[in-house]
XYZ file of C-alpha atoms in Angstrom:
206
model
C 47.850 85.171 127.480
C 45.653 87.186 124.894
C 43.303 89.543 127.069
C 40.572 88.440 124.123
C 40.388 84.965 126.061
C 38.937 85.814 129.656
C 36.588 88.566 127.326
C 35.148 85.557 125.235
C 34.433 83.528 128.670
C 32.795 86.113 130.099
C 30.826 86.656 126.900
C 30.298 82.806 125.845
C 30.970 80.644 128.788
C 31.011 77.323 128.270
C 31.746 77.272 124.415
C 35.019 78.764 125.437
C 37.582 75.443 125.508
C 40.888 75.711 126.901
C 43.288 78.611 125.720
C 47.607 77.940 125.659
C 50.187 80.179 124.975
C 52.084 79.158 121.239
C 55.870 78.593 121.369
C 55.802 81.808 119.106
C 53.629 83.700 122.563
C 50.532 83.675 120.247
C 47.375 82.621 122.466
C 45.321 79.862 120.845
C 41.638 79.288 122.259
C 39.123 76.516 121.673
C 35.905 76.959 120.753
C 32.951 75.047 120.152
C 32.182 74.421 116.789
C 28.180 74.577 117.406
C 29.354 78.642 118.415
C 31.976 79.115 116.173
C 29.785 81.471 114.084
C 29.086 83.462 116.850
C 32.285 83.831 118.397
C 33.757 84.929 115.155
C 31.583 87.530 114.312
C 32.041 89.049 118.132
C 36.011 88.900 117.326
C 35.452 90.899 114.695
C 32.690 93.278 115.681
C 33.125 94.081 119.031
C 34.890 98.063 119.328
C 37.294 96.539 121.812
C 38.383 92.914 119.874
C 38.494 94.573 116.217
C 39.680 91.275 114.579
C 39.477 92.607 111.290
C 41.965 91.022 109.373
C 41.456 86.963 108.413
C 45.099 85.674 108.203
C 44.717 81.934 107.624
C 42.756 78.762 108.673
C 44.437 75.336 108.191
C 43.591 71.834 109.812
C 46.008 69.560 112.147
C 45.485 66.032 111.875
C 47.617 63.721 114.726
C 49.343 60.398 114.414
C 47.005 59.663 117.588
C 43.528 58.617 116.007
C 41.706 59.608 120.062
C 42.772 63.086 119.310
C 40.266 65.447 117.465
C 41.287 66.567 114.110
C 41.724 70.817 114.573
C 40.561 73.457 112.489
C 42.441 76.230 113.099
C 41.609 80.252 112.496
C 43.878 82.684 112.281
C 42.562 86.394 113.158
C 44.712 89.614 113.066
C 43.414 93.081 114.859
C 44.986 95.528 112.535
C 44.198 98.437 114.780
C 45.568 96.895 118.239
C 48.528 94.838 116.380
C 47.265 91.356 117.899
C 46.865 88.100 117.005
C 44.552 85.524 118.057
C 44.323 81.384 117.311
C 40.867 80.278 117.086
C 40.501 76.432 117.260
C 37.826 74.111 116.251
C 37.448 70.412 117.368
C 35.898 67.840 114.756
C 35.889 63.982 115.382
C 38.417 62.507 113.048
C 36.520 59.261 112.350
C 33.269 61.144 111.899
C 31.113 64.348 111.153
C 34.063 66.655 109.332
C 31.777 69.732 109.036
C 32.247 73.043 110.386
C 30.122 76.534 109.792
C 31.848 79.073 106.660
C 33.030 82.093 107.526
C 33.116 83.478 104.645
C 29.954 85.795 105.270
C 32.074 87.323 107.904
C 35.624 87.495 105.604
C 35.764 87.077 102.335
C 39.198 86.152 102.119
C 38.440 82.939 103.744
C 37.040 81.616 100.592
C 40.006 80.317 98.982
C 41.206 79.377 102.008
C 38.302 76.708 103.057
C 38.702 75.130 99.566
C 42.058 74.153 100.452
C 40.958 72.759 103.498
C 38.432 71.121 101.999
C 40.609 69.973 99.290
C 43.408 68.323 101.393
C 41.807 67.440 104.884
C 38.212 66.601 103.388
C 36.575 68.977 106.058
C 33.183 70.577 104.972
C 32.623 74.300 105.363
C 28.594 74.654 105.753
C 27.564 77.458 103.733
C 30.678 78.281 101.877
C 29.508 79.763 98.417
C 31.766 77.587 95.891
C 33.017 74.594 98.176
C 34.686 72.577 95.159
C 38.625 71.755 95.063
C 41.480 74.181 94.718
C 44.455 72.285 94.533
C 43.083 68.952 92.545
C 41.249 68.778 90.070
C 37.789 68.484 90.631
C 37.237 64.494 89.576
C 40.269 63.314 91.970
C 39.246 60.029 93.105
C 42.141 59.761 95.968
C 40.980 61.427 98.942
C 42.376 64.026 100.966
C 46.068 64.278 100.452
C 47.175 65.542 103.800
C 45.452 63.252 105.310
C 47.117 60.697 107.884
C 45.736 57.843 106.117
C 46.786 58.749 102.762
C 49.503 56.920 101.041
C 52.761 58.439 100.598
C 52.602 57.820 96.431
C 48.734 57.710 96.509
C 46.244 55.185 96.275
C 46.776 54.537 92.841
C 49.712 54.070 90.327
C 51.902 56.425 89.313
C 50.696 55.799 85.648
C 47.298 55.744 87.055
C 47.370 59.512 88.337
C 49.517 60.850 85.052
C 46.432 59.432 83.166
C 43.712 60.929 85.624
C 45.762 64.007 85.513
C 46.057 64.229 81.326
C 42.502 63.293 81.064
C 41.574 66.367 83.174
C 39.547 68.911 81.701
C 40.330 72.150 83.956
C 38.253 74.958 82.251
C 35.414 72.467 82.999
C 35.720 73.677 86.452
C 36.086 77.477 86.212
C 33.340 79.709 87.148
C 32.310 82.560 84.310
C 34.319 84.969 86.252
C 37.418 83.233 86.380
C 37.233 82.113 82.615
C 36.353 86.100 81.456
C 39.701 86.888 83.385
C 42.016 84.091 81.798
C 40.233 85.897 78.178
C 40.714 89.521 79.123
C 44.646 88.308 79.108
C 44.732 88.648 75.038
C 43.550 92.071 75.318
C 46.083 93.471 77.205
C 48.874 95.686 75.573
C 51.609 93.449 74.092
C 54.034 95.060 76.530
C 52.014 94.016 79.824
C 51.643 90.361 78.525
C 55.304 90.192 78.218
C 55.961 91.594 81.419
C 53.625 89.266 83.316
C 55.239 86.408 81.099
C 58.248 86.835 82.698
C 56.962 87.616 85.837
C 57.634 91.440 86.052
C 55.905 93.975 88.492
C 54.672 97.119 86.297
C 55.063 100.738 88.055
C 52.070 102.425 89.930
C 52.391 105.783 88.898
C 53.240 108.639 90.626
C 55.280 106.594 93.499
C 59.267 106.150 94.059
């Protein structure tokens, strides 16, 4: 068992859940989601926790509709070479929203949209909740969803239509669309290579 667990009980208390051991001996800990905040920013700030590194957050959704649906952190301490599983229990059937924690890792932001995206949960205080993986006017749901049809809600036809009808660049922020236009003015040789997917040289290294 992670030594981070019995430090974040003695710290938090009661907004400490239970903790298991992962098939893979990574610890995984529950914690409110009224504290989750809180307990992240202690991961990462405290001199002897040092979970610096934000490696992941997904969602688990089970076949039994009494269990909660998860939302699941995954923290790295670069420095002590540790991982920790930081778990978040929201009621299924009901309120799907959960504190950002993007203010605390940046790299997070992409990572809530998917969530978002495919699991319908709501990150409070994300800066640019909107979809990732559909486009923004997808009238299906929340793919991975268990109560989303294998082929969709709607007809194959239906979704080619939706799909063609689709106006991406709608959807991009300024920053994304001045990157797609800075493409053209890179050297002809560096478009080709990224055409076909080649890495250029960083100079100076073997």
């Amino acid at each position: 068992m992670n030594p981070s667990v019995d430090a974040l009980r003695a710290t938090f208390g009661t907004a400490i859940g239970r903790a298991t051991v992962a098939r893979d001996g990574e610890t995984l800990v529950t914690v409110a989601r009224e504290r989750l905040l809180d307990v992240c920013r202690w991961l990462r700030d405290t001199p002897s926790q040092l979970y610096n590194y934000f490696v992941d957050v997904t969602a688990v959704e089970y076949r039994d509709r009494e269990r909660p649906l998860e939302v699941v952190y995954v923290l790295r301490s670069l420095e002590r070479r540790v991982d920790l599983r930081v778990k978040v229990e929201l009621d299924a059937g009901g309120d799907l929203t959960v504190d950002s924690v993007v203010s605390l890792w940046a790299g997070a932001d992409w990572l809530e949209r998917e969530v978002f995206d495919m699991f319908g949960v709501t990150f409070r205080g994300h800066p640019d909740l909107r979809r990732i993986l559909m486009w923004e006017t997808y009238a299906e749901g929340h793919p991975l969803r268990k109560e989303f049809p294998l082929r969709g809600r709607f007809s194959r036809s239906e979704q080619v239509r939706q799909a063609l009808a689709a106006n991406p660049e709608a959807h991009y922020s300024l920053d994304e669309l001045s990157i797609a236009e800075a493409y053209q003015e890179l050297p002809p040789d560096m478009r080709e290579r990224l055409r076909k997917g080649e890495r250029g040289k960083i100079p100076h290294s073997e």
